[in-house]
């Protein structure tokens, strides 16, 4: 039988193929499973979210779709029962769920479960993000890499890079550059608000969890215990974000579309920018770039930068939000079985070669991580913050989730007051969606 996997290219700017490493993975899977043919469909990075969500709603999406597609729990298959069984491609002898690194998927906090409490997707790898830098550009701009560790040092370095004739930090209009920066800033500036919101454990009962659960954040918005218009951490995060953009972002960033593995289009890979945001597996796109590179975490915001700063370094965390796929609920019978077979295959030792060639961090135990990106995968930056990576306390309803929610404020067309009011409205609308989907019965959820 034939099944199809459809999603965006996270590795290169190619819109025709996921790349040689993917081709090898597919060929290996088909060789080991001769009764299954796997086709891949590469969706444009700028429009995959809208088209994939529309296909899922229309019932035309294929057997395997990227898990960051906008959806509700009932639209996709719950993998809970399958994860309790052994993985046919693993020799561990354990249940499939127990082959994963419980620090990032599964475990006592049921990491990776959706609002309904079910596992709906399988991570092929783990992901970390960081800031890549071009060693040659920094040398020409007389920037010491060590200066990038603090927010003040980073913004001053951006000025030097700009004076040297380069874009400081390649940035585009997509939601990722702003979203990643907000996650990093929230870990340093929204600690008090996040701790206040942390009132439910992973099983939905009163308690706490790291990262904070969806239920905790929804409860905080619906009860008014968290409010962007009055809680100081929100304003501090936004004003610091704007300073970061004003000093470091590509000047015309709002006119640049997301494409390829790095933020800012092709400016970084083309040698026009000193730095760019990227995931750990974006490194595969630098094989032919012609320059040496390194990576650093987001800089630390000190108390001199913001009165609500904790003085701690930024956190983002290695997490299971990298390459992960799920199965539409209308996929049945042998087609569903074949799709699950592929998900088992890529969460077994069979995935080692693919991880090596794509820079992926393994989601399962017993498989090794590639070398060279330690700055993104170690230290405080690699620890998951209390707010997590899925927006923390900054949330928006499904229809807006893939958009850059801060663009107007960053461009100066929306005031800080209006931006905070809008974000509060977004948070409440998101919380109501979560309450409906999860079918919470508590009075505050109605």
Short mmCIF file of C-alpha atoms in Angstrom, two decimals, residues 122-433:
data_model
loop_
_atom_site.label_atom_id
_atom_site.label_comp_id
_atom_site.label_asym_id
_atom_site.label_seq_id
_atom_site.Cartn_x
_atom_site.Cartn_y
_atom_site.Cartn_z
CA UNK A 122 5.47 11.14 17.58
CA UNK A 123 8.73 13.13 17.61
CA UNK A 124 11.38 11.91 15.15
CA UNK A 125 13.90 14.10 16.95
CA UNK A 126 14.18 16.73 19.64
CA UNK A 127 14.76 20.35 18.80
CA UNK A 128 16.65 23.24 20.27
CA UNK A 129 16.95 26.70 18.82
CA UNK A 130 19.75 29.19 19.09
CA UNK A 131 21.49 32.02 17.33
CA UNK A 132 24.00 31.07 14.65
CA UNK A 133 26.85 33.47 13.84
CA UNK A 134 29.17 33.84 10.87
CA UNK A 135 32.71 33.83 12.27
CA UNK A 136 34.08 35.84 9.36
CA UNK A 137 31.47 38.60 9.66
CA UNK A 138 31.98 38.93 13.41
CA UNK A 139 35.73 39.17 12.87
CA UNK A 140 35.31 41.93 10.28
CA UNK A 141 33.00 43.80 12.67
CA UNK A 142 35.47 43.31 15.55
CA UNK A 143 32.87 41.53 17.65
CA UNK A 144 34.04 39.23 20.43
CA UNK A 145 31.72 36.22 20.68
CA UNK A 146 31.86 36.49 24.49
CA UNK A 147 30.13 39.88 24.27
CA UNK A 148 27.02 38.17 22.88
CA UNK A 149 26.25 36.60 26.27
CA UNK A 150 24.60 39.72 27.71
CA UNK A 151 21.70 41.72 26.28
CA UNK A 152 23.66 44.99 26.39
CA UNK A 153 26.68 43.36 24.78
CA UNK A 154 24.55 41.72 22.12
CA UNK A 155 22.82 44.95 21.05
CA UNK A 156 26.17 46.78 20.92
CA UNK A 157 27.53 43.95 18.77
CA UNK A 158 24.57 44.40 16.43
CA UNK A 159 25.57 48.04 15.93
CA UNK A 160 29.12 47.01 15.02
CA UNK A 161 27.87 44.42 12.54
CA UNK A 162 25.56 47.01 10.98
CA UNK A 163 28.45 49.49 10.67
CA UNK A 164 30.47 46.78 8.91
CA UNK A 165 27.81 46.60 6.20
CA UNK A 166 25.86 43.51 7.26
CA UNK A 167 22.42 42.81 8.66
CA UNK A 168 22.97 42.11 12.38
CA UNK A 169 20.40 39.35 12.93
CA UNK A 170 18.61 37.99 9.85
CA UNK A 171 14.91 38.40 10.66
CA UNK A 172 11.65 37.90 8.75
CA UNK A 173 7.94 38.55 9.19
CA UNK A 174 7.13 35.02 10.31
CA UNK A 175 6.10 34.03 13.81
CA UNK A 176 9.30 32.14 14.66
CA UNK A 177 11.86 34.93 15.20
CA UNK A 178 9.53 36.90 17.46
CA UNK A 179 8.11 33.77 19.09
CA UNK A 180 11.53 32.34 19.96
CA UNK A 181 12.68 35.68 21.35
CA UNK A 182 9.52 35.96 23.45
CA UNK A 183 10.09 32.45 24.84
CA UNK A 184 13.64 33.39 25.82
CA UNK A 185 12.61 36.74 27.32
CA UNK A 186 9.66 35.19 29.17
CA UNK A 187 11.99 32.78 30.94
CA UNK A 188 13.75 35.81 32.47
CA UNK A 189 11.00 38.42 32.76
CA UNK A 190 7.74 36.50 33.36
CA UNK A 191 8.82 34.20 36.17
CA UNK A 192 6.49 35.63 38.81
CA UNK A 193 3.41 35.50 36.59
CA UNK A 194 4.18 31.97 35.41
CA UNK A 195 4.69 30.70 38.95
CA UNK A 196 1.34 32.24 39.92
CA UNK A 197 -0.38 30.47 37.02
CA UNK A 198 1.18 27.06 37.77
CA UNK A 199 -1.76 25.39 39.57
CA UNK A 200 -2.44 22.11 37.72
CA UNK A 201 -0.32 19.00 37.24
CA UNK A 202 -0.01 16.99 34.04
CA UNK A 203 -2.98 14.78 34.96
CA UNK A 204 -5.27 17.82 35.19
CA UNK A 205 -5.57 17.72 38.97
CA UNK A 206 -4.50 20.53 41.30
CA UNK A 207 -0.72 20.66 41.53
CA UNK A 208 2.21 21.97 39.56
CA UNK A 209 4.21 20.98 36.52
CA UNK A 210 7.31 22.01 34.61
CA UNK A 211 6.62 23.25 32.06
CA UNK A 212 3.35 24.83 33.17
CA UNK A 213 0.36 22.94 31.75
CA UNK A 214 -2.16 24.18 29.21
CA UNK A 215 -4.84 23.89 31.88
CA UNK A 216 -2.87 26.10 34.26
CA UNK A 217 -2.47 28.86 31.67
CA UNK A 218 -6.10 28.63 30.57
CA UNK A 219 -7.28 28.77 34.17
CA UNK A 220 -5.12 31.83 34.82
CA UNK A 221 -6.66 33.72 31.90
CA UNK A 222 -10.26 32.71 32.53
CA UNK A 223 -10.06 33.62 36.22
CA UNK A 224 -8.16 36.84 35.58
CA UNK A 225 -5.26 35.70 37.77
CA UNK A 226 -2.99 36.52 34.84
CA UNK A 227 -3.62 39.67 32.84
CA UNK A 228 -1.13 41.18 30.35
CA UNK A 229 -2.57 44.66 30.86
CA UNK A 230 -1.67 44.75 34.56
CA UNK A 231 1.09 42.17 35.19
CA UNK A 232 4.47 43.91 34.76
CA UNK A 233 6.29 40.97 33.21
CA UNK A 234 4.27 41.20 30.00
CA UNK A 235 5.12 44.87 29.40
CA UNK A 236 8.77 44.20 30.26
CA UNK A 237 8.92 41.32 27.79
CA UNK A 238 7.44 43.39 24.98
CA UNK A 239 9.54 46.51 25.55
CA UNK A 240 12.72 44.41 25.69
CA UNK A 241 11.63 42.56 22.56
CA UNK A 242 11.17 45.89 20.74
CA UNK A 243 14.60 47.07 21.82
CA UNK A 244 16.04 43.81 20.51
CA UNK A 245 14.30 44.27 17.15
CA UNK A 246 15.15 47.98 16.87
CA UNK A 247 18.84 47.28 17.42
CA UNK A 248 19.38 43.90 15.81
CA UNK A 249 16.70 42.88 13.30
CA UNK A 250 17.13 43.21 9.56
CA UNK A 251 15.85 46.77 8.84
CA UNK A 252 13.18 45.60 6.37
CA UNK A 253 12.31 42.42 8.27
CA UNK A 254 8.54 42.88 7.94
CA UNK A 255 8.84 42.55 4.16
CA UNK A 256 10.81 39.29 4.24
CA UNK A 257 8.93 36.00 4.09
CA UNK A 258 9.95 32.90 6.04
CA UNK A 259 11.88 30.45 3.91
CA UNK A 260 14.57 27.90 4.49
CA UNK A 261 15.98 26.68 7.78
CA UNK A 262 17.11 30.08 9.11
CA UNK A 263 15.20 33.25 9.92
CA UNK A 264 15.55 36.15 7.52
CA UNK A 265 15.26 34.19 4.29
CA UNK A 266 18.64 33.54 2.66
CA UNK A 267 20.55 36.49 4.16
CA UNK A 268 22.53 34.36 6.61
CA UNK A 269 23.36 31.47 4.31
CA UNK A 270 24.21 34.02 1.61
CA UNK A 271 26.74 35.79 3.84
CA UNK A 272 24.73 39.02 4.10
CA UNK A 273 23.97 38.76 7.83
CA UNK A 274 26.18 38.28 10.85
CA UNK A 275 23.68 36.15 12.75
CA UNK A 276 20.34 34.35 12.43
CA UNK A 277 17.97 32.27 14.51
CA UNK A 278 17.93 28.59 13.59
CA UNK A 279 17.13 25.16 14.95
CA UNK A 280 19.80 22.57 15.61
CA UNK A 281 18.94 20.76 12.38
CA UNK A 282 19.28 23.98 10.40
CA UNK A 283 23.03 23.27 10.48
CA UNK A 284 22.56 20.85 7.60
CA UNK A 285 21.86 23.89 5.39
CA UNK A 286 25.36 25.28 5.98
CA UNK A 287 27.30 22.43 4.41
CA UNK A 288 27.94 24.49 1.28
CA UNK A 289 27.70 27.99 2.79
CA UNK A 290 31.42 28.67 2.47
CA UNK A 291 32.00 30.07 5.97
CA UNK A 292 32.64 28.80 9.46
CA UNK A 293 29.93 29.27 12.05
CA UNK A 294 29.16 28.92 15.72
CA UNK A 295 26.08 29.12 17.93
CA UNK A 296 25.11 31.03 21.06
CA UNK A 297 21.98 31.13 23.23
CA UNK A 298 19.82 34.23 23.60
CA UNK A 299 21.64 36.83 25.73
CA UNK A 300 20.97 37.26 29.44
CA UNK A 301 18.83 40.24 30.44
CA UNK A 302 20.23 41.84 33.59
CA UNK A 303 18.51 43.99 36.19
CA UNK A 304 20.08 47.04 34.53
CA UNK A 305 18.16 46.15 31.35
CA UNK A 306 14.82 45.53 33.09
CA UNK A 307 13.59 46.01 36.64
CA UNK A 308 11.76 42.66 36.59
CA UNK A 309 14.76 40.62 35.40
CA UNK A 310 15.69 37.70 37.64
CA UNK A 311 19.38 37.87 36.83
CA UNK A 312 19.23 34.31 35.52
CA UNK A 313 20.29 33.25 32.05
CA UNK A 314 17.73 32.67 29.32
CA UNK A 315 16.11 29.27 28.93
CA UNK A 316 14.50 27.69 25.92
CA UNK A 317 14.95 24.00 26.40
CA UNK A 318 15.51 20.99 24.24
CA UNK A 319 12.00 19.79 23.47
CA UNK A 320 9.88 17.47 21.35
CA UNK A 321 8.62 20.23 19.04
CA UNK A 322 11.02 19.46 16.19
CA UNK A 323 10.04 17.01 13.48
CA UNK A 324 6.87 15.31 14.67
CA UNK A 325 3.93 13.89 12.74
CA UNK A 326 0.38 12.76 13.49
CA UNK A 327 -2.40 10.83 11.76
CA UNK A 328 -5.80 12.32 10.82
CA UNK A 329 -8.65 10.57 12.64
CA UNK A 330 -10.38 9.59 9.37
CA UNK A 331 -7.39 7.42 8.36
CA UNK A 332 -8.52 3.86 9.19
CA UNK A 333 -7.57 0.20 8.89
CA UNK A 334 -4.38 -0.82 7.11
CA UNK A 335 -3.58 2.76 6.12
CA UNK A 336 -3.55 3.77 9.79
CA UNK A 337 -1.50 0.70 10.68
CA UNK A 338 1.06 1.58 8.00
CA UNK A 339 1.30 5.15 9.26
CA UNK A 340 1.89 3.91 12.82
CA UNK A 341 4.53 1.53 11.49
CA UNK A 342 6.44 4.49 10.04
CA UNK A 343 6.15 6.43 13.31
CA UNK A 344 7.60 3.42 15.12
CA UNK A 345 10.41 3.17 12.59
CA UNK A 346 11.55 6.77 13.09
CA UNK A 347 11.46 6.39 16.86
CA UNK A 348 13.81 3.42 16.91
CA UNK A 349 17.58 2.94 16.35
CA UNK A 350 16.76 2.88 12.63
CA UNK A 351 16.74 6.71 12.77
CA UNK A 352 20.42 7.11 13.79
CA UNK A 353 21.82 7.84 10.31
CA UNK A 354 19.08 10.38 9.61
CA UNK A 355 19.81 12.15 12.90
CA UNK A 356 23.52 12.29 12.10
CA UNK A 357 22.92 13.89 8.72
CA UNK A 358 20.22 16.36 9.81
CA UNK A 359 21.67 17.52 13.14
CA UNK A 360 18.76 16.03 15.04
CA UNK A 361 18.83 15.32 18.76
CA UNK A 362 17.39 11.85 19.43
CA UNK A 363 13.98 11.65 21.11
CA UNK A 364 14.64 8.07 22.22
CA UNK A 365 17.29 6.62 24.48
CA UNK A 366 20.10 4.46 23.16
CA UNK A 367 20.79 6.72 20.17
CA UNK A 368 23.51 9.37 20.04
CA UNK A 369 23.31 13.09 19.23
CA UNK A 370 25.51 14.64 16.53
CA UNK A 371 28.42 16.84 17.64
CA UNK A 372 29.07 20.52 16.95
CA UNK A 373 26.00 22.25 18.40
CA UNK A 374 26.73 21.95 22.10
CA UNK A 375 25.95 25.63 22.80
CA UNK A 376 22.34 24.99 21.78
CA UNK A 377 21.98 21.66 23.54
CA UNK A 378 23.68 22.18 26.91
CA UNK A 379 23.72 24.50 29.89
CA UNK A 380 20.88 26.65 31.19
CA UNK A 381 19.64 27.39 27.66
CA UNK A 382 18.91 23.69 27.12
CA UNK A 383 16.77 23.43 30.26
CA UNK A 384 13.03 23.77 29.74
CA UNK A 385 11.74 26.88 31.48
CA UNK A 386 8.61 26.89 33.62
CA UNK A 387 6.76 28.60 30.76
CA UNK A 388 7.82 25.98 28.24
CA UNK A 389 8.32 26.56 24.52
CA UNK A 390 4.75 26.65 23.26
CA UNK A 391 4.10 30.29 24.00
CA UNK A 392 4.28 30.24 27.78
CA UNK A 393 1.77 32.82 28.95
CA UNK A 394 1.62 34.40 25.48
CA UNK A 395 -1.21 32.54 23.77
CA UNK A 396 -3.56 33.13 20.84
CA UNK A 397 -6.56 31.30 19.36
CA UNK A 398 -5.92 28.69 16.70
CA UNK A 399 -6.74 30.99 13.80
CA UNK A 400 -3.89 33.32 14.82
CA UNK A 401 -1.39 30.81 16.21
CA UNK A 402 0.86 30.80 13.12
CA UNK A 403 1.02 34.59 12.82
CA UNK A 404 3.50 37.08 14.21
CA UNK A 405 1.26 38.56 16.90
CA UNK A 406 3.68 41.36 17.76
CA UNK A 407 4.31 42.87 14.31
CA UNK A 408 2.26 46.05 14.78
CA UNK A 409 3.90 46.85 18.10
CA UNK A 410 7.40 46.11 16.80
CA UNK A 411 6.82 48.36 13.80
CA UNK A 412 5.48 51.16 16.00
CA UNK A 413 1.96 51.18 14.56
CA UNK A 414 0.40 49.75 17.73
CA UNK A 415 0.93 51.23 21.19
CA UNK A 416 2.16 49.13 24.08
CA UNK A 417 -1.17 49.62 25.88
CA UNK A 418 -3.18 48.45 22.86
CA UNK A 419 -0.81 45.52 22.30
CA UNK A 420 -1.23 44.32 25.87
CA UNK A 421 -5.01 44.63 25.63
CA UNK A 422 -4.98 42.64 22.41
CA UNK A 423 -2.78 39.94 23.95
CA UNK A 424 -5.14 39.63 26.90
CA UNK A 425 -8.07 39.18 24.51
CA UNK A 426 -6.08 36.58 22.59
CA UNK A 427 -5.24 34.72 25.79
CA UNK A 428 -8.87 34.57 26.90
CA UNK A 429 -10.04 33.42 23.45
CA UNK A 430 -7.35 30.73 23.43
CA UNK A 431 -8.29 29.61 26.94
CA UNK A 432 -11.95 29.21 25.93
CA UNK A 433 -10.89 27.07 22.96
#
